[in-house]
Tab-separated table of C-alpha atoms and ligand atoms in Angstrom:
chain	number	residue	atom	x	y	z
Q	482	MET	CA	19.074	41.969	-67.488
Q	483	ASP	CA	21.490	44.154	-65.499
Q	484	LYS	CA	24.186	42.629	-63.315
Q	485	LEU	CA	26.701	44.090	-60.915
Q	486	LEU	CA	30.381	43.402	-61.403
Q	487	ILE	CA	32.449	43.938	-58.280
Q	488	THR	CA	36.193	43.634	-57.888
Q	489	GLY	CA	36.663	43.245	-54.182
Q	490	GLY	CA	39.395	44.363	-51.859
Q	491	SER	CA	39.062	48.179	-51.859
Q	492	ARG	CA	38.608	49.963	-48.580
Q	493	LEU	CA	35.722	52.430	-48.528
Q	494	ASN	CA	36.442	56.086	-47.835
Q	495	GLY	CA	34.495	59.330	-48.139
Q	496	GLU	CA	30.939	60.578	-47.662
Q	497	VAL	CA	27.630	59.044	-48.653
Q	498	PHE	CA	24.137	60.530	-48.579
Q	499	ILE	CA	21.454	58.219	-47.190
Q	500	SER	CA	18.095	58.401	-48.987
Q	501	GLY	CA	14.578	58.520	-47.570
Q	502	ALA	CA	13.177	55.244	-46.266
Q	503	LYS	CA	11.473	52.953	-48.776
Q	504	ASN	CA	9.258	51.418	-46.114
Q	505	ALA	CA	8.082	54.830	-44.948
Q	506	ALA	CA	7.653	56.261	-48.451
Q	507	LEU	CA	5.348	53.438	-49.624
Q	508	PRO	CA	2.616	53.821	-46.941
Q	509	ILE	CA	3.000	57.613	-46.964
Q	510	LEU	CA	2.354	57.731	-50.737
Q	511	CYS	CA	-0.809	55.662	-50.106
Q	512	ALA	CA	-1.882	58.160	-47.446
Q	513	GLY	CA	-2.248	60.614	-50.339
Q	514	LEU	CA	-5.456	58.676	-51.164
Q	515	LEU	CA	-7.019	59.872	-47.902
Q	516	THR	CA	-7.571	63.516	-48.914
Q	517	SER	CA	-8.604	65.625	-51.880
Q	518	ASP	CA	-6.015	68.275	-50.923
Q	519	ASP	CA	-2.374	68.500	-51.944
Q	520	VAL	CA	0.166	66.458	-50.006
Q	521	HIS	CA	3.798	67.572	-50.414
Q	522	LEU	CA	6.547	65.050	-49.703
Q	523	THR	CA	10.300	65.549	-49.611
Q	524	ASN	CA	13.224	63.135	-49.143
Q	525	LEU	CA	11.433	60.651	-51.405
Q	526	PRO	CA	13.886	57.892	-52.386
Q	527	LEU	CA	14.278	57.257	-56.127
Q	528	LEU	CA	13.876	53.516	-56.420
Q	529	ASN	CA	11.777	51.030	-58.311
Q	530	ASP	CA	9.262	50.209	-55.576
Q	531	VAL	CA	8.475	53.908	-55.303
Q	532	SER	CA	7.964	54.113	-59.088
Q	533	THR	CA	5.704	51.050	-58.951
Q	534	MET	CA	3.662	52.639	-56.160
Q	535	GLU	CA	3.409	55.880	-58.156
Q	536	LYS	CA	2.171	53.885	-61.150
Q	537	LEU	CA	-0.419	52.074	-59.036
Q	538	LEU	CA	-1.700	55.268	-57.442
Q	539	SER	CA	-1.814	57.180	-60.721
Q	540	GLN	CA	-3.919	54.372	-62.227
Q	541	MET	CA	-6.381	55.108	-59.408
Q	542	GLY	CA	-6.501	58.762	-60.455
Q	543	LEU	CA	-4.085	60.208	-57.898
Q	544	ARG	CA	-2.337	63.096	-59.629
Q	545	MET	CA	1.308	63.711	-58.941
Q	546	THR	CA	4.020	66.133	-59.908
Q	547	SER	CA	7.544	65.360	-58.907
Q	548	ASP	CA	10.879	67.109	-58.972
Q	549	LYS	CA	13.865	64.957	-57.984
Q	550	ASN	CA	13.213	63.875	-54.385
Q	551	ALA	CA	10.054	65.947	-53.913
Q	552	ILE	CA	6.537	65.034	-54.972
Q	553	THR	CA	3.104	66.604	-54.694
Q	554	LEU	CA	0.099	64.299	-54.608
Q	555	ASN	CA	-3.501	65.212	-55.189
Q	556	GLY	CA	-6.327	62.779	-54.545
Q	557	GLY	CA	-9.145	65.059	-55.711
Q	558	GLN	CA	-10.009	62.882	-58.714
Q	559	ILE	CA	-9.706	59.256	-57.622
Q	560	ASN	CA	-11.808	57.218	-60.045
Q	561	ARG	CA	-10.569	53.636	-59.796
Q	562	LEU	CA	-10.697	51.793	-56.481
Q	563	GLU	CA	-8.584	48.863	-57.565
Q	564	ALA	CA	-5.028	47.534	-57.219
Q	565	PRO	CA	-4.634	45.045	-60.077
Q	566	TYR	CA	-2.705	41.781	-59.939
Q	567	ASP	CA	-0.042	42.817	-62.442
Q	568	LEU	CA	1.238	45.498	-60.045
Q	569	VAL	CA	0.528	43.755	-56.726
Q	570	LYS	CA	2.493	40.714	-57.858
Q	571	THR	CA	5.558	42.887	-58.377
Q	572	MET	CA	5.152	44.740	-55.079
Q	573	ARG	CA	3.308	43.384	-52.031
Q	574	ALA	CA	3.194	46.840	-50.439
Q	575	SER	CA	0.344	47.594	-52.907
Q	576	ILE	CA	-1.872	46.114	-50.162
Q	577	LEU	CA	-1.403	49.485	-48.422
Q	578	ALA	CA	-3.979	51.001	-50.778
Q	579	LEU	CA	-6.719	48.846	-49.229
Q	580	GLY	CA	-7.246	50.735	-45.949
Q	581	PRO	CA	-7.207	54.285	-47.370
Q	582	LEU	CA	-9.480	53.484	-50.353
Q	583	LEU	CA	-12.013	51.684	-48.187
Q	584	ALA	CA	-12.026	54.384	-45.517
Q	585	ARG	CA	-12.506	57.292	-47.919
Q	586	PHE	CA	-14.588	55.765	-50.721
Q	587	GLY	CA	-16.375	52.860	-48.998
Q	588	GLU	CA	-14.997	50.262	-51.370
Q	589	ALA	CA	-11.718	48.750	-52.560
Q	590	LYS	CA	-10.572	45.841	-54.671
Q	591	VAL	CA	-6.991	44.762	-54.159
Q	592	SER	CA	-5.354	41.698	-55.594
Q	593	LEU	CA	-4.349	39.198	-52.941
Q	594	PRO	CA	-0.542	39.148	-52.851
Q	595	GLY	CA	0.833	35.655	-53.330
Q	596	GLY	CA	3.689	34.109	-51.381
Q	597	CYS	CA	7.134	35.607	-51.736
Q	598	ALA	CA	10.775	34.561	-51.664
Q	599	ILE	CA	11.205	35.234	-47.946
Q	600	GLY	CA	8.013	33.656	-46.604
Q	601	ALA	CA	4.289	33.013	-47.077
Q	602	ARG	CA	3.415	36.525	-45.840
Q	603	PRO	CA	-0.380	36.297	-45.593
Q	604	VAL	CA	-2.504	39.445	-45.106
Q	605	ASP	CA	-5.132	37.871	-42.841
Q	606	GLN	CA	-4.520	40.433	-40.084
Q	607	HIS	CA	-5.220	43.357	-42.441
Q	608	ILE	CA	-8.497	41.666	-43.344
Q	609	LYS	CA	-9.396	40.741	-39.759
Q	610	GLY	CA	-8.849	44.335	-38.629
Q	611	LEU	CA	-10.958	45.857	-41.392
Q	612	GLN	CA	-13.729	43.343	-40.694
Q	613	ALA	CA	-13.664	44.361	-37.032
Q	614	MET	CA	-14.261	47.925	-38.286
Q	615	GLY	CA	-17.384	46.741	-40.069
Q	616	ALA	CA	-16.076	46.032	-43.571
Q	617	GLU	CA	-17.663	43.263	-45.585
Q	618	ILE	CA	-14.856	41.388	-47.237
Q	619	THR	CA	-15.018	38.707	-49.888
Q	620	ILE	CA	-12.162	37.000	-51.618
Q	621	GLU	CA	-12.959	36.140	-55.186
Q	622	ALA	CA	-10.884	35.421	-58.262
Q	623	GLY	CA	-7.699	36.316	-56.416
Q	624	TYR	CA	-8.985	39.683	-55.232
Q	625	ILE	CA	-9.852	41.071	-51.813
Q	626	HIS	CA	-13.087	42.975	-52.283
Q	627	ALA	CA	-13.929	45.193	-49.329
Q	628	LYS	CA	-17.021	47.319	-48.772
Q	629	ALA	CA	-18.201	49.514	-45.913
Q	630	LYS	CA	-20.465	52.561	-46.183
Q	631	LYS	CA	-18.626	53.978	-43.188
Q	632	LEU	CA	-15.969	52.168	-41.182
Q	633	LYS	CA	-16.624	52.079	-37.448
Q	634	GLY	CA	-14.017	52.366	-34.719
Q	635	ALA	CA	-13.116	49.091	-33.010
Q	636	ARG	CA	-10.607	47.556	-30.639
Q	637	ILE	CA	-8.297	45.376	-32.719
Q	638	VAL	CA	-5.702	42.991	-31.337
Q	639	THR	CA	-3.599	41.531	-34.132
Q	640	ASP	CA	-2.363	37.945	-33.682
Q	641	MET	CA	1.200	39.065	-34.310
Q	642	ILE	CA	3.000	42.359	-34.823
Q	643	THR	CA	2.649	43.375	-38.449
Q	644	VAL	CA	4.170	46.497	-39.968
Q	645	THR	CA	2.015	47.026	-43.064
Q	646	GLY	CA	-0.982	45.552	-41.186
Q	647	THR	CA	-0.638	48.299	-38.550
Q	648	GLU	CA	-0.201	50.919	-41.288
Q	649	ASN	CA	-3.265	49.790	-43.239
Q	650	LEU	CA	-5.492	49.738	-40.161
Q	651	LEU	CA	-4.095	53.035	-38.905
Q	652	MET	CA	-4.898	54.769	-42.207
Q	653	ALA	CA	-8.368	53.209	-42.273
Q	654	ALA	CA	-9.075	54.263	-38.679
Q	655	THR	CA	-8.288	57.944	-39.316
Q	656	LEU	CA	-11.567	58.300	-41.262
Q	657	ALA	CA	-13.659	55.757	-39.318
Q	658	GLU	CA	-16.539	56.780	-37.097
Q	659	GLY	CA	-15.489	56.860	-33.434
Q	660	GLU	CA	-12.481	55.441	-31.654
Q	661	THR	CA	-10.190	52.665	-32.870
Q	662	ILE	CA	-7.656	51.029	-30.599
Q	663	LEU	CA	-4.855	49.072	-32.255
Q	664	GLU	CA	-3.243	46.729	-29.736
Q	665	ASN	CA	-0.017	44.883	-30.563
Q	666	ALA	CA	0.755	47.631	-33.074
Q	667	ALA	CA	4.140	47.729	-34.797
Q	668	CYS	CA	6.474	50.407	-33.362
Q	669	GLU	CA	8.854	50.562	-36.335
Q	670	PRO	CA	10.125	54.094	-37.106
Q	671	GLU	CA	8.436	53.865	-40.520
Q	672	VAL	CA	5.048	53.335	-38.813
Q	673	VAL	CA	5.813	56.343	-36.622
Q	674	ASP	CA	6.688	58.411	-39.698
Q	675	LEU	CA	3.356	57.525	-41.304
Q	676	ALA	CA	1.509	58.435	-38.084
Q	677	VAL	CA	3.315	61.790	-37.888
Q	678	MET	CA	2.288	62.503	-41.486
Q	679	LEU	CA	-1.357	61.505	-40.763
Q	680	VAL	CA	-1.422	63.844	-37.751
Q	681	ALA	CA	-0.144	66.634	-40.032
Q	682	MET	CA	-3.134	65.805	-42.263
Q	683	GLY	CA	-5.506	66.314	-39.328
Q	684	ALA	CA	-5.758	62.758	-37.956
Q	685	LYS	CA	-6.172	62.306	-34.205
Q	686	ILE	CA	-3.743	59.636	-33.077
Q	687	SER	CA	-2.227	59.027	-29.667
Q	688	GLY	CA	0.299	56.447	-28.515
Q	689	ILE	CA	2.512	57.005	-31.560
Q	690	GLY	CA	5.640	54.865	-31.276
Q	691	THR	CA	3.997	52.478	-28.780
Q	692	SER	CA	2.231	49.154	-29.261
Q	693	ARG	CA	-1.156	50.750	-28.453
Q	694	LEU	CA	-2.387	53.266	-30.982
Q	695	VAL	CA	-5.621	55.121	-30.212
Q	696	ILE	CA	-7.275	56.844	-33.147
Q	697	GLN	CA	-10.295	59.159	-32.987
Q	698	GLY	CA	-11.814	59.129	-36.450
Q	699	VAL	CA	-12.376	62.473	-38.195
Q	700	ALA	CA	-14.729	63.352	-41.056
Q	701	ASN	CA	-12.000	64.525	-43.435
Q	702	LEU	CA	-8.246	64.832	-43.669
Q	703	HIS	CA	-6.519	67.786	-45.276
Q	704	GLY	CA	-3.285	68.457	-47.133
Q	705	ALA	CA	0.109	68.447	-45.441
Q	706	GLN	CA	3.845	68.665	-45.933
Q	707	HIS	CA	6.137	65.918	-44.794
Q	708	ASN	CA	9.839	65.063	-44.989
Q	709	ILE	CA	10.225	61.281	-45.214
Q	710	ILE	CA	12.403	59.701	-42.538
Q	711	SER	CA	15.906	58.540	-43.459
Q	712	ASP	CA	16.348	54.896	-44.492
Q	713	ARG	CA	17.839	53.033	-41.523
Q	714	VAL	CA	18.263	49.834	-43.563
Q	715	GLU	CA	20.225	51.617	-46.275
Q	716	ALA	CA	22.369	53.260	-43.570
Q	717	ALA	CA	23.010	49.878	-41.918
Q	718	THR	CA	23.917	48.393	-45.302
Q	719	PHE	CA	26.637	51.005	-45.858
Q	720	LEU	CA	27.860	50.620	-42.268
Q	721	CYS	CA	28.167	46.844	-42.752
Q	722	ALA	CA	29.993	47.360	-46.044
Q	723	VAL	CA	32.600	49.560	-44.328
Q	724	ALA	CA	32.894	47.153	-41.397
Q	725	ALA	CA	33.504	44.275	-43.831
Q	726	THR	CA	36.027	46.030	-46.103
Q	727	GLY	CA	37.637	48.442	-43.654
Q	728	GLY	CA	37.636	52.189	-44.244
Q	729	ASP	CA	36.544	55.571	-43.019
Q	730	VAL	CA	33.124	56.853	-44.115
Q	731	VAL	CA	30.683	59.568	-43.081
Q	732	LEU	CA	27.001	58.885	-43.652
Q	733	LYS	CA	24.878	62.008	-44.137
Q	734	ASN	CA	21.104	62.409	-43.694
Q	735	THR	CA	20.849	59.586	-41.146
Q	736	ARG	CA	18.799	59.259	-37.979
Q	737	VAL	CA	21.119	57.903	-35.321
Q	738	ASP	CA	18.325	57.294	-32.786
Q	739	ILE	CA	16.683	54.633	-34.971
Q	740	LEU	CA	19.931	52.750	-35.604
Q	741	ASP	CA	20.742	51.786	-31.998
Q	742	VAL	CA	20.894	48.010	-32.430
Q	743	ALA	CA	22.894	48.163	-35.656
Q	744	ILE	CA	25.391	50.604	-34.130
Q	745	ASP	CA	25.770	48.470	-30.977
Q	746	LYS	CA	26.429	45.341	-33.053
Q	747	LEU	CA	28.936	47.109	-35.281
Q	748	ARG	CA	30.785	48.432	-32.229
Q	749	GLU	CA	30.821	44.882	-30.894
Q	750	ALA	CA	32.345	43.881	-34.248
Q	751	GLY	CA	35.133	46.434	-33.681
Q	752	ALA	CA	33.955	49.492	-35.611
Q	753	LEU	CA	34.505	52.952	-34.216
Q	754	ILE	CA	31.258	54.853	-34.693
Q	755	THR	CA	30.598	58.458	-33.727
Q	756	ALA	CA	27.472	60.469	-34.292
Q	757	GLY	CA	27.072	64.120	-35.093
Q	758	ILE	CA	30.707	65.052	-35.766
Q	759	ALA	CA	30.124	66.033	-39.403
Q	760	GLY	CA	26.711	67.634	-38.749
Q	761	LYS	CA	23.559	66.800	-36.783
Q	762	ASP	CA	22.388	63.952	-39.007
Q	763	SER	CA	25.778	62.390	-39.653
Q	764	LEU	CA	27.318	59.123	-38.595
Q	765	HIS	CA	31.044	58.434	-38.878
Q	766	ILE	CA	32.359	54.866	-39.093
Q	767	GLN	CA	36.017	53.842	-38.992
Q	768	MET	CA	37.161	50.255	-39.281
Q	769	SER	CA	40.796	49.288	-39.320
Q	770	ALA	CA	40.969	45.672	-38.163
Q	771	ARG	CA	39.269	42.444	-39.187
Q	772	PRO	CA	35.746	42.443	-37.715
Q	773	ALA	CA	34.777	40.225	-34.790
Q	774	ALA	CA	31.802	37.901	-35.326
Q	775	VAL	CA	28.489	39.083	-33.831
Q	776	SER	CA	25.497	36.900	-32.972
Q	777	PHE	CA	21.930	38.205	-33.027
Q	778	ARG	CA	18.287	37.303	-33.294
Q	779	THR	CA	15.872	39.280	-35.443
Q	780	THR	CA	12.783	40.714	-33.746
Q	781	GLU	CA	10.397	43.593	-34.143
Q	782	TYR	CA	11.556	47.155	-33.407
Q	783	PRO	CA	13.414	48.128	-31.275
Q	784	GLY	CA	15.076	44.716	-31.628
Q	785	PHE	CA	17.376	43.618	-34.439
Q	786	PRO	CA	15.572	44.199	-37.793
Q	787	THR	CA	15.050	41.278	-40.165
Q	788	ASP	CA	15.824	43.725	-42.994
Q	789	MET	CA	19.451	43.949	-41.764
Q	790	GLN	CA	19.979	40.234	-41.122
Q	791	ALA	CA	21.493	39.351	-44.503
Q	792	GLN	CA	23.897	42.326	-44.521
Q	793	PHE	CA	25.228	41.461	-41.039
Q	794	MET	CA	25.567	37.844	-42.111
Q	795	ALA	CA	27.865	38.957	-44.947
Q	796	LEU	CA	29.967	40.780	-42.348
Q	797	ASN	CA	30.091	37.643	-40.188
Q	798	CYS	CA	31.384	35.634	-43.155
Q	799	VAL	CA	34.685	37.548	-43.084
Q	800	ALA	CA	34.788	38.061	-39.311
Q	801	GLN	CA	37.013	36.435	-36.744
Q	802	GLY	CA	35.056	33.810	-34.833
Q	803	THR	CA	31.740	32.011	-35.125
Q	804	SER	CA	28.300	33.582	-34.903
Q	805	HIS	CA	24.687	32.471	-34.553
Q	806	VAL	CA	22.124	34.338	-36.615
Q	807	THR	CA	18.502	33.556	-35.778
Q	808	GLU	CA	15.651	34.747	-38.019
Q	809	THR	CA	12.308	34.915	-36.219
Q	810	ILE	CA	10.194	37.134	-38.498
Q	811	PHE	CA	10.179	35.328	-41.861
Q	812	GLU	CA	10.370	31.561	-42.271
Q	813	ASN	CA	12.479	31.558	-45.432
Q	814	ARG	CA	14.858	34.476	-45.165
Q	815	PHE	CA	18.122	32.544	-45.572
Q	816	MET	CA	18.159	32.348	-49.369
Q	817	HIS	CA	21.460	34.257	-49.440
Q	818	VAL	CA	23.242	31.516	-47.500
Q	819	GLN	CA	23.820	29.239	-50.477
Q	820	GLU	CA	25.104	32.168	-52.524
Q	821	LEU	CA	27.464	33.299	-49.736
Q	822	ASN	CA	28.777	29.740	-49.538
Q	823	ARG	CA	29.558	29.958	-53.270
Q	824	LEU	CA	31.933	32.793	-52.351
Q	825	GLY	CA	33.679	30.515	-49.859
Q	826	ALA	CA	31.664	31.311	-46.737
Q	827	ALA	CA	31.074	28.542	-44.219
Q	828	ILE	CA	27.444	28.734	-43.125
Q	829	GLU	CA	25.206	25.941	-41.938
Q	830	ILE	CA	21.513	26.324	-41.318
Q	831	GLU	CA	19.697	24.534	-38.563
Q	832	GLY	CA	16.032	25.465	-38.361
Q	833	HIS	CA	15.767	29.217	-37.944
Q	834	THR	CA	19.425	29.641	-37.051
Q	835	ALA	CA	22.469	29.999	-39.260
Q	836	LEU	CA	25.846	29.096	-37.840
Q	837	VAL	CA	28.469	31.255	-39.535
Q	838	ARG	CA	32.165	30.399	-39.229
Q	839	GLY	CA	34.174	33.473	-40.173
Q	840	MET	CA	36.751	32.906	-42.933
Q	841	ASN	CA	40.043	34.655	-43.553
Q	842	LYS	CA	38.929	35.446	-47.062
Q	843	LEU	CA	36.091	35.038	-49.546
Q	844	ILE	CA	36.808	34.485	-53.245
Q	845	GLY	CA	34.692	36.221	-55.889
Q	846	ALA	CA	32.302	34.129	-58.031
Q	847	PRO	CA	29.114	34.550	-60.064
Q	848	VAL	CA	26.113	34.643	-57.700
Q	849	MET	CA	22.402	35.232	-57.934
Q	850	ALA	CA	20.327	37.713	-55.920
Q	851	THR	CA	17.105	36.198	-54.592
Q	852	ASP	CA	15.464	39.121	-52.817
Q	853	LEU	CA	16.154	42.724	-51.921
Q	854	ARG	CA	18.223	42.378	-48.745
Q	855	ALA	CA	19.914	39.212	-50.046
Q	856	SER	CA	21.167	41.348	-52.962
Q	857	ALA	CA	22.620	43.910	-50.563
Q	858	CYS	CA	24.320	41.114	-48.628
Q	859	LEU	CA	25.949	39.790	-51.801
Q	860	VAL	CA	27.194	43.274	-52.661
Q	861	ILE	CA	28.873	43.508	-49.244
Q	862	ALA	CA	30.359	40.023	-49.606
Q	863	GLY	CA	31.591	40.885	-53.121
Q	864	LEU	CA	33.265	44.074	-51.852
Q	865	ALA	CA	35.058	42.075	-49.157
Q	866	ALA	CA	35.984	39.129	-51.416
Q	867	GLN	CA	39.168	38.722	-53.454
Q	868	GLY	CA	38.690	38.940	-57.209
Q	869	GLU	CA	35.525	39.411	-59.247
Q	870	THR	CA	31.959	38.792	-58.134
Q	871	LEU	CA	29.176	39.040	-60.709
Q	872	ILE	CA	25.727	39.449	-59.158
Q	873	ASP	CA	22.799	38.461	-61.338
Q	874	ARG	CA	19.128	39.502	-60.913
Q	875	ILE	CA	19.913	42.846	-59.361
Q	876	TYR	CA	16.426	44.073	-60.194
Q	877	HIS	CA	15.798	42.977	-56.603
Q	878	LEU	CA	18.400	45.503	-55.428
Q	879	ASP	CA	16.963	48.292	-57.586
Q	880	ARG	CA	13.564	47.837	-55.926
Q	881	GLY	CA	14.827	49.151	-52.630
Q	882	TYR	CA	18.172	50.930	-53.001
Q	883	ASP	CA	18.684	54.321	-54.591
Q	884	ARG	CA	21.661	53.950	-57.035
Q	885	MET	CA	23.658	51.769	-54.684
Q	886	GLU	CA	26.517	51.137	-57.094
Q	887	VAL	CA	26.901	54.869	-57.767
Q	888	LYS	CA	27.056	55.610	-54.041
Q	889	LEU	CA	29.583	52.792	-53.480
Q	890	SER	CA	31.750	53.926	-56.424
Q	891	GLY	CA	31.822	57.361	-54.789
Q	892	LEU	CA	33.401	55.688	-51.765
Q	893	GLY	CA	36.106	54.069	-53.885
Q	894	ALA	CA	34.538	50.655	-54.479
Q	895	ASN	CA	35.278	48.938	-57.762
Q	896	ILE	CA	31.682	48.200	-58.791
Q	897	GLN	CA	29.893	48.627	-62.085
Q	898	ARG	CA	26.536	47.849	-63.625
Q	899	VAL	CA	26.863	45.628	-66.689
Q	900	LYS	CA	24.201	44.506	-69.175
E	1236	LIG	N1	1.932	38.162	-40.985
E	1236	LIG	C1	0.843	37.326	-41.007
E	1236	LIG	N2	-0.378	37.850	-41.321
E	1236	LIG	C2	-0.544	39.174	-41.634
E	1236	LIG	C3	0.576	40.006	-41.639
E	1236	LIG	C4	1.808	39.480	-41.307
E	1236	LIG	O1	0.946	36.128	-40.716
E	1236	LIG	O2	-1.679	39.577	-41.937
E	1236	LIG	C5	3.259	37.621	-40.619
E	1236	LIG	C6	4.245	37.640	-41.792
E	1236	LIG	O3	4.103	36.511	-42.615
E	1236	LIG	C7	5.582	37.711	-41.069
E	1236	LIG	C8	5.252	38.563	-39.831
E	1236	LIG	O4	3.849	38.494	-39.668
E	1236	LIG	O5	5.976	36.429	-40.678
E	1236	LIG	C9	5.661	40.007	-39.922
E	1236	LIG	O6	5.282	40.538	-41.185
E	1236	LIG	P1	4.914	42.069	-41.419
E	1236	LIG	O7	3.467	42.160	-41.759
E	1236	LIG	O8	5.395	42.899	-40.278
E	1236	LIG	O9	5.744	42.390	-42.717
E	1236	LIG	P2	5.291	43.359	-43.879
E	1236	LIG	O10	4.495	44.450	-43.293
E	1236	LIG	O11	4.750	42.572	-45.005
E	1236	LIG	C10	7.274	45.051	-43.677
E	1236	LIG	C11	8.365	45.554	-44.571
E	1236	LIG	C12	9.378	44.448	-44.804
E	1236	LIG	C13	9.937	44.037	-43.439
E	1236	LIG	C14	8.807	43.610	-42.507
E	1236	LIG	C15	9.264	43.275	-41.102
E	1236	LIG	C16	7.245	47.221	-45.904
E	1236	LIG	C17	6.723	47.645	-47.218
E	1236	LIG	N3	7.782	46.000	-45.834
E	1236	LIG	O12	6.688	43.950	-44.360
E	1236	LIG	O13	10.412	44.991	-45.594
E	1236	LIG	O14	10.844	42.981	-43.594
E	1236	LIG	O15	7.829	44.660	-42.422
E	1236	LIG	O16	9.893	44.350	-40.522
E	1236	LIG	O17	7.213	47.975	-44.940
E	1236	LIG	C18	12.234	44.918	-47.087
E	1236	LIG	O18	12.239	46.157	-47.078
E	1236	LIG	O19	13.172	44.243	-47.593
E	1236	LIG	C19	11.123	44.204	-46.490
E	1236	LIG	C20	10.839	42.937	-46.743
């Protein structure tokens, strides 16, 4: 199993290219199931979750040809309406096949994802929404089995804001009969990116980017071209790394407008951040002093993203002062705390809040990654720590980051993948 060996203490300098967003790419690949025409995607990130999704969709009969970060999908020969357990268990986002398959083919069988490291993460709202659209759903032998000759438009109010729930119902509604209204919809930029792509495919959606999506179902969708939005979580991860180690880095291929909260918090921590100087989609960060601690509370977009919580906590570990970090989205997303404490951090958890006392220094140690963003947090902590940090179980990192250690080495970090 691969590990990452980091010798901390180097400042980061140079330029780094930010990849396309994982959490936009996954639903957008599933949208390829909605049409028999070609769908061309660019800015596709090369990471393991994307490969797993490609495997799942090709098992269904979706044909694909790819060239580096571009892929063409064709759903003209879908012959298997099933997402099997062996793939769903490795990637929960497989649930995103449910809405498109059901809407286009009238049937779908998707393994029920189990719990996961960061929380229970049920999919009851996906099911509730599809039932409201007339689907008959049974759960048997660990599978969600959904059937509907033709989905019917409905007004759906989800109990909470759910990102993939909104995406699943949105995709289903594009081919339903009549009007669907999704209240309490997620407004995350990745949901917007999916909606933009669906509109390019001929879907009729209004309210994009708001919590009320109105969809007029159409009989068919057609092919389209789409450039996947830049990954704001990857961008924030690099920004936090620079803020923790000090340095001077330009991020390319970013979208500044979807990084507001992260940029504000990093400025509060003492970073100098300027947009657009090295080109329209660039972001320049300079950090010369020890960071100041920043408190925050995770919420849905446009609030502070849960997917950046762990990375900012790593920054707080080496910051001056004490911070409060409150996680409100997932009930168990503090698994990195014990590992950070192994590096000499001083973090106490009380309920949903972590109290982080910033330390003058962290000292490298062997640590274990527990989930994707926890892995990224340990990388940042390792870069800021003195001595060697060996991070085990980095398959979590590879699920969602495109060659992170290569990009960091390019910035002068002493980091290598070891077997
Ligand atoms: N929830 C339910 N029932 C549902 C759906 C959600 O109770 O039917 C709860 C969840 O348990 C959670 C909350 O609602 O407490 C929000 O979950 P959400 O459904 O929004 O999460 P998700 O769609 O499963 C996506 C991202 C996550 C990201 C969250 C929150 C993808 C593929 N995944 O997950 O990304 O943390 O939204 O923004 O888009 C990551 O990239 O590291 C990651 C975990």
